[in-house]
C-alpha cells in the first residue's frame, strides 16, 4: 500500500502569498460558494463520477483536464472508504432511487493489472453502497479471473445482448456503468440500449472535446468569479483550438503557430499585470483523448515549424492509435508543489456526483514543473482528505490542509458543473445516448 501523505507538498515558489489570497477569498465566501453550487446542481445534475487534474502555480490554481471515466480508484486513501460509499449512496438516493443491479464495463486493458485494481476497487465501493455488481468485458468470450497485484481477484464476464438489454450470464442489469472512454467509438453492442448508461455514450472521446469542456468551464469560472469578486483568470487557463492538423505531413502548422502565440501573448499580459516573472508556456495536446498521450510543452509558436520526426510521430497519434487532427492549445500552468524529496507533484481530485471524495498527488521524479506529469514513471500518493472538503476552517491558516483541500474542491466542482452543462448540450442535440 502506498504511504499516505500527512502533509501537503509544499509550494516551492515566491508567489505563495498570491495563492493564500485566493484561498482566503474562497474561505471568506464559502457560504456564497456553496449556495451557488446548490443552484447549479438543481439546474444541471452532475455526472456519476469524474476526476480532475489541477495545477497549483502559487499565483494561479486551475484545472488542466477533466476525466468522465475515472480510473485510479485504487490510489485513493483507503482510510476514508466510508466517505466514498456515502457519496455513492447519496448520488443513488438522489438520482437513481431503488437501483439494485449494475453492470460495470471497463476498458479493454486486460493486461494492465494496475488498471484492473482500480476496477476491482470501484466494484468493491459500489457493492459496499448496497449494489449487486457484475463486470462485463467488451472483448472476452469466456469468464476470466484475474489475479491482482494486491492479492485480490477480479472476475470479468462476456457480455450478452438480447434485443435492447445488455447483461452477463443470468444477470439483468438495471443500469450500465461505463468505465471505458470509448475512444474507438461506440461498439454496436452498446448502441440503442433500453438501460440507462452512466456516463452517457456521448461522453466518449469520439464525441467529446476538451475545447468544448473548457468553453463551458470558462463560462462557469466567470460566473463564480463575478459572484465572489475575483479575476477569473486566476482559476481559468486560456486556450485555443486548431482543426485539420496533420503532424506527419506538417499540415496546419500556421494555425498552430498563430494560436500558440495568441495564448502566450494573453498569458504574458496577465503575468505583467500581476508582476509574475515566470516564463509563459503552453501545453499542446489532442482535443480528444486521455492517458497523457500526444502532449507537448512549447514556449513559442515557432517550435512547431521544425518538429523532428520523433516529435511529429508522438503528436500524431492518441489512444488506440487514432490519428490526431484536432488540437487543443492550453495555457501552461506551472505546478510549484513538490514533495520533501523535491519531486514535482499535482493534485488529482475525485468526485462522485457533487461530492468531493479526495484524491491523490501525481508525482514524477523526472519531469519538470512545466511538463505533463501524466506520463510513464509517475507514481501516486493519496491525499489525506479527512472530510468532504466543503467546510473550510476559518480558524486555521489559509494553507492548512483543510483549507487547501477546500480550494481544490471548489475548482474541481467547477469542472463538474462544466461537465454537467456538456451533458445538457448533448441532450438538446439528441446525442446523449448515441454518442454520434
Coordinates of C-alpha atoms in Angstrom, one line a residue:
X1 CA 0.0 0.0 0.0
X2 CA 1.2 3.5 -0.9
X3 CA 2.2 5.6 2.1
X4 CA -0.3 8.3 2.8
X5 CA 0.9 11.9 2.8
X6 CA 0.2 13.5 6.1
X7 CA 1.4 16.9 5.0
X8 CA 0.6 18.7 1.7
X9 CA 3.5 19.0 -0.7
X10 CA 4.9 22.5 -0.1
X11 CA 4.9 25.3 -2.7
X12 CA 8.4 25.9 -4.0
X13 CA 7.7 29.4 -5.2
X14 CA 8.0 33.0 -4.1
X15 CA 4.3 33.5 -5.1
X16 CA 2.8 31.7 -2.1
X17 CA 1.1 34.9 -0.8
X18 CA -0.9 35.2 -4.1
X19 CA -2.3 31.7 -3.6
X20 CA -3.0 32.5 0.1
X21 CA -5.1 35.4 -1.1
X22 CA -7.1 33.1 -3.4
X23 CA -7.6 30.7 -0.5
X24 CA -8.6 33.4 2.0
X25 CA -11.2 34.7 -0.5
X26 CA -12.7 31.2 -1.1
X27 CA -12.8 30.6 2.7
X28 CA -14.5 34.0 3.3
X29 CA -17.0 33.4 0.6
X30 CA -17.7 29.8 1.5
X31 CA -21.4 30.3 2.2
X32 CA -21.9 32.1 -1.1
X33 CA -20.0 29.5 -3.0
X34 CA -21.9 26.5 -1.6
X35 CA -25.2 28.3 -2.2
X36 CA -24.2 28.9 -5.8
X37 CA -23.2 25.2 -6.3
X38 CA -26.6 24.1 -4.9
X39 CA -28.3 26.2 -7.6
X40 CA -26.2 24.7 -10.3
X41 CA -27.0 21.1 -9.3
X42 CA -30.7 21.9 -9.3
X43 CA -30.4 23.1 -12.9
X44 CA -27.9 20.6 -14.3
X45 CA -27.4 17.3 -12.3
X46 CA -23.8 16.2 -12.1
X47 CA -22.3 13.1 -13.8
X48 CA -22.0 9.9 -11.8
X49 CA -18.2 10.3 -11.4
X50 CA -15.3 12.5 -12.6
X51 CA -11.7 13.3 -11.8
X52 CA -9.8 16.5 -12.5
X53 CA -6.1 17.2 -12.8
X54 CA -5.3 20.5 -11.1
X55 CA -2.1 22.7 -11.2
X56 CA -1.1 25.0 -8.4
X57 CA 1.3 27.7 -9.5
X58 CA 1.0 29.7 -6.4
X59 CA -0.3 32.7 -8.3
X60 CA -2.9 30.6 -10.1
X61 CA -4.9 27.4 -9.3
X62 CA -6.6 25.9 -12.3
X63 CA -7.8 22.6 -13.8
X64 CA -6.0 21.3 -16.9
X65 CA -8.0 18.1 -17.6
X66 CA -11.3 16.5 -16.6
X67 CA -12.0 12.8 -17.0
X68 CA -15.5 11.5 -17.0
X69 CA -14.4 7.8 -17.0
X70 CA -12.2 7.9 -13.9
X71 CA -9.6 5.3 -13.2
X72 CA -7.2 5.2 -10.3
X73 CA -9.8 4.4 -7.5
X74 CA -7.1 2.1 -6.0
X75 CA -5.0 5.2 -5.5
X76 CA -7.5 6.9 -3.2
X77 CA -6.8 6.9 0.5
X78 CA -8.3 3.6 1.8
X79 CA -8.7 5.1 5.3
X80 CA -11.8 7.1 4.0
X81 CA -13.8 4.3 2.3
X82 CA -16.8 5.2 4.4
X83 CA -16.8 8.7 2.8
X84 CA -16.7 7.2 -0.7
X85 CA -19.5 4.8 0.0
X86 CA -21.6 7.6 1.5
X87 CA -21.1 9.7 -1.7
X88 CA -22.3 6.8 -3.9
X89 CA -25.3 6.2 -1.7
X90 CA -26.2 10.0 -1.8
X91 CA -26.0 10.0 -5.6
X92 CA -28.1 6.9 -5.9
X93 CA -30.7 8.2 -3.4
X94 CA -31.0 11.4 -5.3
X95 CA -30.9 10.3 -9.0
X96 CA -31.5 6.5 -9.0
X97 CA -33.6 5.5 -6.1
X98 CA -34.4 1.8 -6.0
X99 CA -31.4 0.8 -8.1
X100 CA -30.1 -2.6 -7.2
X101 CA -28.2 -4.2 -10.1
X102 CA -25.3 -2.5 -12.0
X103 CA -23.2 -3.8 -14.9
X104 CA -19.8 -2.2 -14.9
X105 CA -18.0 -2.1 -18.3
X106 CA -14.2 -1.3 -18.1
X107 CA -11.6 -0.5 -20.6
X108 CA -10.1 -3.4 -22.6
X109 CA -6.8 -3.2 -20.7
X110 CA -6.8 -6.8 -19.6
X111 CA -3.0 -6.8 -19.4
X112 CA -2.8 -3.7 -17.2
X113 CA -3.3 -5.2 -13.8
X114 CA -3.0 -1.8 -12.1
X115 CA -6.0 -0.6 -14.1
X116 CA -7.9 -3.8 -13.1
X117 CA -7.0 -3.0 -9.5
X118 CA -8.9 0.3 -10.0
X119 CA -11.9 -1.6 -11.5
X120 CA -11.9 -4.0 -8.5
X121 CA -11.8 -1.2 -6.1
X122 CA -14.7 0.6 -7.8
X123 CA -16.7 -2.6 -7.8
X124 CA -16.0 -3.0 -4.1
X125 CA -17.2 0.5 -3.3
X126 CA -20.4 0.0 -5.4
X127 CA -21.1 -3.2 -3.5
X128 CA -20.5 -1.6 -0.1
X129 CA -23.0 1.0 -1.2
X130 CA -25.6 -1.8 -1.5
X131 CA -25.4 -2.7 -5.2
X132 CA -25.2 -6.0 -6.9
X133 CA -22.4 -5.6 -9.4
X134 CA -21.0 -7.6 -12.3
X135 CA -18.0 -6.6 -14.5
X136 CA -18.6 -7.2 -18.2
X137 CA -16.0 -7.2 -20.9
X138 CA -16.4 -5.9 -24.5
X139 CA -13.7 -8.3 -25.8
X140 CA -13.7 -11.5 -23.7
X141 CA -15.6 -14.6 -24.9
X142 CA -15.2 -16.6 -21.7
X143 CA -15.4 -15.8 -18.0
X144 CA -11.9 -14.9 -16.8
X145 CA -10.5 -14.4 -13.3
X146 CA -7.5 -12.0 -13.0
X147 CA -5.1 -12.3 -10.0
X148 CA -4.2 -8.7 -9.0
X149 CA -1.0 -7.3 -7.5
X150 CA -2.8 -6.5 -4.2
X151 CA -3.6 -10.2 -3.8
X152 CA -7.2 -9.9 -4.7
X153 CA -9.0 -11.2 -7.8
X154 CA -11.4 -9.7 -10.4
X155 CA -13.9 -11.7 -12.5
X156 CA -14.6 -10.4 -16.0
X157 CA -17.6 -11.9 -17.9
X158 CA -18.5 -11.7 -21.5
X159 CA -21.5 -9.5 -22.4
X160 CA -24.8 -10.8 -23.8
X161 CA -27.3 -8.7 -25.7
X162 CA -31.0 -9.6 -26.0
X163 CA -32.9 -7.0 -28.1
X164 CA -32.4 -3.8 -26.2
X165 CA -30.9 -5.2 -23.0
X166 CA -27.3 -5.9 -22.0
X167 CA -26.4 -8.5 -19.4
X168 CA -23.9 -11.1 -18.4
X169 CA -24.9 -14.7 -17.9
X170 CA -28.0 -14.7 -15.6
X171 CA -27.6 -11.1 -14.6
X172 CA -30.1 -8.5 -15.9
X173 CA -28.7 -5.1 -15.0
X174 CA -30.8 -2.0 -14.4
X175 CA -28.0 0.4 -15.2
X176 CA -24.8 0.2 -17.3
X177 CA -21.9 2.0 -15.7
X178 CA -19.1 2.7 -18.2
X179 CA -15.5 2.9 -17.1
X180 CA -14.5 2.8 -20.8
X181 CA -13.9 6.2 -22.6
X182 CA -15.0 4.8 -26.0
X183 CA -12.0 6.4 -27.8
X184 CA -12.5 3.9 -30.6
X185 CA -16.2 4.8 -30.9
X186 CA -19.4 3.3 -29.6
X187 CA -19.4 -0.5 -30.0
X188 CA -22.6 -1.9 -31.7
X189 CA -23.4 -3.9 -28.6
X190 CA -23.9 -0.6 -26.6
X191 CA -26.0 1.2 -29.2
X192 CA -29.7 1.7 -28.6
X193 CA -29.9 0.0 -25.2
X194 CA -33.0 0.3 -23.0
X195 CA -31.0 0.6 -19.9
X196 CA -29.6 3.9 -18.7
X197 CA -25.9 4.3 -19.4
X198 CA -23.6 6.3 -17.0
X199 CA -21.8 8.4 -18.1
X200 CA -23.8 8.7 -21.4
X201 CA -22.3 7.4 -24.6
X202 CA -21.8 11.0 -25.8
X203 CA -19.2 11.4 -23.1
X204 CA -16.8 9.1 -25.0
X205 CA -13.8 10.7 -26.7
X206 CA -15.1 10.0 -30.2
X207 CA -17.7 12.7 -29.5
X208 CA -16.3 14.8 -26.6
X209 CA -13.8 17.6 -27.0
X210 CA -11.6 19.3 -24.4
X211 CA -12.2 22.6 -26.1
X212 CA -16.0 22.2 -25.6
X213 CA -15.5 21.3 -22.0
X214 CA -13.2 24.3 -21.3
X215 CA -15.6 26.6 -23.1
X216 CA -18.2 25.6 -20.6
X217 CA -15.6 25.8 -17.8
X218 CA -14.7 29.4 -18.8
X219 CA -18.4 30.4 -18.5
X220 CA -18.7 28.7 -15.2
X221 CA -15.5 30.2 -13.8
X222 CA -16.6 33.7 -14.9
X223 CA -19.9 33.2 -13.3
X224 CA -18.4 32.2 -9.9
X225 CA -15.7 34.9 -10.2
X226 CA -18.3 37.5 -10.6
X227 CA -20.3 36.2 -7.6
X228 CA -17.3 36.2 -5.3
X229 CA -15.3 39.1 -6.8
X230 CA -12.1 37.6 -8.2
X231 CA -10.3 37.7 -11.6
X232 CA -11.5 34.6 -13.4
X233 CA -8.0 34.2 -15.0
X234 CA -6.7 33.1 -11.6
X235 CA -8.8 29.9 -11.9
X236 CA -9.2 29.5 -15.7
X237 CA -6.5 28.6 -18.2
X238 CA -6.5 30.4 -21.6
X239 CA -7.0 28.1 -24.6
X240 CA -7.4 27.9 -28.3
X241 CA -8.2 25.1 -30.8
X242 CA -6.9 24.1 -34.2
X243 CA -8.6 21.7 -36.6
X244 CA -7.3 19.9 -39.7
X245 CA -3.9 19.3 -38.3
X246 CA -1.6 16.6 -39.9
X247 CA 1.6 16.4 -37.9
X248 CA 3.2 13.8 -40.2
X249 CA 2.6 15.9 -43.3
X250 CA 3.2 19.2 -41.5
X251 CA -0.2 20.5 -42.5
X252 CA -1.9 23.1 -40.4
X253 CA 1.3 24.5 -38.9
X254 CA 0.2 28.1 -39.5
X255 CA -2.9 27.6 -37.2
X256 CA -0.7 26.1 -34.5
X257 CA 1.9 28.8 -34.7
X258 CA -0.7 31.6 -34.6
X259 CA -2.8 30.2 -31.8
X260 CA 0.2 29.2 -29.6
X261 CA 1.5 32.8 -29.9
X262 CA -2.0 34.1 -29.2
X263 CA -2.3 32.1 -25.9
X264 CA 1.3 33.2 -24.9
X265 CA 0.5 36.8 -25.6
X266 CA -2.6 36.8 -23.4
X267 CA -0.6 35.0 -20.7
X268 CA 2.3 37.5 -20.8
X269 CA -0.2 40.3 -20.4
X270 CA -1.7 38.7 -17.2
X271 CA 1.8 37.9 -15.9
X272 CA 2.8 41.5 -16.3
X273 CA -0.4 42.7 -14.6
X274 CA 0.4 40.5 -11.6
X275 CA 4.1 41.0 -11.6
X276 CA 4.9 37.4 -12.3
X277 CA 8.4 36.8 -13.5
X278 CA 8.0 33.2 -14.8
X279 CA 8.2 32.4 -18.5
X280 CA 4.8 31.7 -20.1
X281 CA 4.3 28.4 -21.9
X282 CA 1.6 26.4 -23.5
X283 CA 0.6 22.7 -23.5
X284 CA -0.4 21.4 -26.9
X285 CA -2.4 18.1 -26.9
X286 CA -5.1 16.2 -28.8
X287 CA -8.5 17.8 -28.4
X288 CA -9.9 14.3 -27.7
X289 CA -8.3 11.6 -25.6
X290 CA -6.6 10.8 -22.4
X291 CA -3.7 8.9 -20.8
X292 CA -1.3 11.8 -21.3
X293 CA -0.6 10.8 -24.9
X294 CA 0.3 13.3 -27.6
X295 CA 1.3 16.2 -25.2
X296 CA 3.9 18.8 -25.8
X297 CA 5.2 21.8 -23.9
X298 CA 6.1 24.9 -26.0
X299 CA 7.3 28.4 -25.4
X300 CA 6.7 29.8 -28.8
X301 CA 4.7 29.1 -32.0
X302 CA 7.9 28.8 -34.0
X303 CA 8.7 25.5 -32.2
X304 CA 6.0 23.9 -34.5
X305 CA 7.8 24.9 -37.6
X306 CA 10.7 22.5 -37.1
X307 CA 9.3 19.4 -35.3
X308 CA 11.6 16.4 -35.9
X309 CA 10.1 13.1 -37.0
X310 CA 10.1 11.7 -33.5
X311 CA 8.1 14.7 -32.2
X312 CA 5.7 14.6 -35.1
X313 CA 5.1 10.9 -34.6
X314 CA 4.4 11.3 -30.9
X315 CA 1.9 14.1 -31.5
X316 CA 0.2 12.4 -34.5
X317 CA -1.5 9.5 -32.6
X318 CA -3.7 9.3 -29.5
X319 CA -5.1 6.3 -27.5
X320 CA -5.7 3.2 -29.6
X321 CA -3.5 4.6 -32.4
X322 CA -6.2 7.1 -33.5
X323 CA -4.9 9.9 -35.6
X324 CA -4.9 13.4 -34.2
X325 CA -6.4 16.2 -36.3
X326 CA -8.0 18.5 -33.7
X327 CA -5.5 20.1 -31.4
X328 CA -6.1 21.8 -28.0
X329 CA -3.7 24.6 -27.1
X330 CA -3.9 25.4 -23.4
X331 CA -2.1 28.0 -21.3
X332 CA 0.6 26.2 -19.3
X333 CA 0.0 26.3 -15.6
X334 CA 3.1 25.7 -13.5
X335 CA 3.0 23.2 -10.7
X336 CA 5.1 24.5 -7.9
X337 CA 4.0 21.8 -5.5
X338 CA 6.8 19.4 -4.7
X339 CA 7.4 16.6 -2.2
X340 CA 10.0 16.6 0.5
X341 CA 12.2 14.8 -2.0
X342 CA 11.8 17.7 -4.4
X343 CA 9.8 15.7 -6.9
X344 CA 7.1 17.8 -8.7
X345 CA 3.5 16.9 -7.8
X346 CA 0.0 17.8 -8.9
X347 CA -3.3 17.1 -7.2
X348 CA -5.9 14.9 -8.9
X349 CA -9.3 15.3 -7.3
X350 CA -12.1 12.6 -7.5
X351 CA -15.8 13.2 -7.2
X352 CA -19.0 11.0 -7.0
X353 CA -21.9 13.2 -8.0
X354 CA -21.4 16.6 -6.4
X355 CA -19.4 15.1 -3.5
X356 CA -15.7 15.6 -3.4
X357 CA -14.1 12.3 -2.3
X358 CA -10.5 13.4 -2.1
X359 CA -7.8 12.2 -4.4
X360 CA -4.1 11.8 -4.7
X361 CA -0.9 13.5 -5.8
X362 CA 0.5 12.5 -9.2
X363 CA 4.3 12.7 -8.5
X364 CA 7.0 12.5 -11.1
X365 CA 10.7 12.5 -10.2
X366 CA 11.9 13.0 -13.8
X367 CA 9.6 15.7 -15.0
X368 CA 9.7 19.5 -14.5
X369 CA 7.2 21.9 -13.2
X370 CA 6.2 23.0 -16.7
X371 CA 5.7 19.4 -18.1
X372 CA 2.9 16.9 -18.3
X373 CA 3.1 14.6 -15.3
X374 CA 0.7 12.0 -16.6
X375 CA 3.5 10.0 -18.2
X376 CA 5.4 6.8 -17.6
X377 CA 7.4 7.0 -14.4
X378 CA 4.7 8.8 -12.4
X379 CA 3.6 7.4 -9.0
X380 CA 0.6 8.3 -6.8
X381 CA 0.4 9.3 -3.2
X382 CA -3.0 9.6 -1.6
X383 CA -4.1 12.9 -0.1
X384 CA -5.2 12.7 3.5
X385 CA -8.7 14.1 2.9
X386 CA -10.5 13.7 6.1
X387 CA -13.8 15.2 5.2
X388 CA -15.9 16.2 2.1
X389 CA -13.9 19.4 1.6
X390 CA -17.0 21.6 1.7
X391 CA -16.3 23.0 5.1
X392 CA -13.0 25.0 5.5
X393 CA -11.7 26.0 8.8
X394 CA -11.7 29.8 9.3
X395 CA -9.6 29.4 12.5
X396 CA -6.8 27.7 10.6
X397 CA -4.3 29.5 8.2
X398 CA -5.2 29.5 4.5
X399 CA -2.6 26.9 3.7
X400 CA -3.7 24.4 6.3
X401 CA -4.6 21.1 4.7
X402 CA -8.4 21.5 5.3
X403 CA -8.3 24.9 3.6
X404 CA -6.0 24.0 0.7
X405 CA -8.2 21.0 0.0
X406 CA -11.3 23.1 0.2
X407 CA -9.8 25.3 -2.6
X408 CA -9.0 22.2 -4.6
X409 CA -12.6 21.0 -4.1
X410 CA -14.1 24.3 -5.3
X411 CA -12.1 24.3 -8.5
X412 CA -12.8 20.6 -9.1
X413 CA -16.6 21.1 -8.6
X414 CA -16.4 24.0 -11.1
X415 CA -15.2 21.4 -13.7
X416 CA -18.1 19.2 -12.7
X417 CA -20.6 22.0 -13.4
X418 CA -19.0 22.4 -16.8
X419 CA -19.3 18.7 -17.4
X420 CA -23.0 18.8 -16.4
X421 CA -23.5 21.6 -19.0
X422 CA -21.8 19.5 -21.6
X423 CA -24.3 16.7 -20.9
X424 CA -27.2 19.2 -21.2
X425 CA -25.9 20.2 -24.6
X426 CA -25.8 16.6 -25.7
X427 CA -29.3 16.1 -24.5
X428 CA -30.5 19.1 -26.5
X429 CA -28.6 17.9 -29.6
X430 CA -30.0 14.4 -29.3
X431 CA -26.6 12.8 -29.0
X432 CA -26.7 11.9 -25.2
X433 CA -27.3 8.2 -25.7
X434 CA -25.9 7.7 -29.2
X435 CA -22.5 9.3 -28.9
X436 CA -22.8 10.3 -32.6

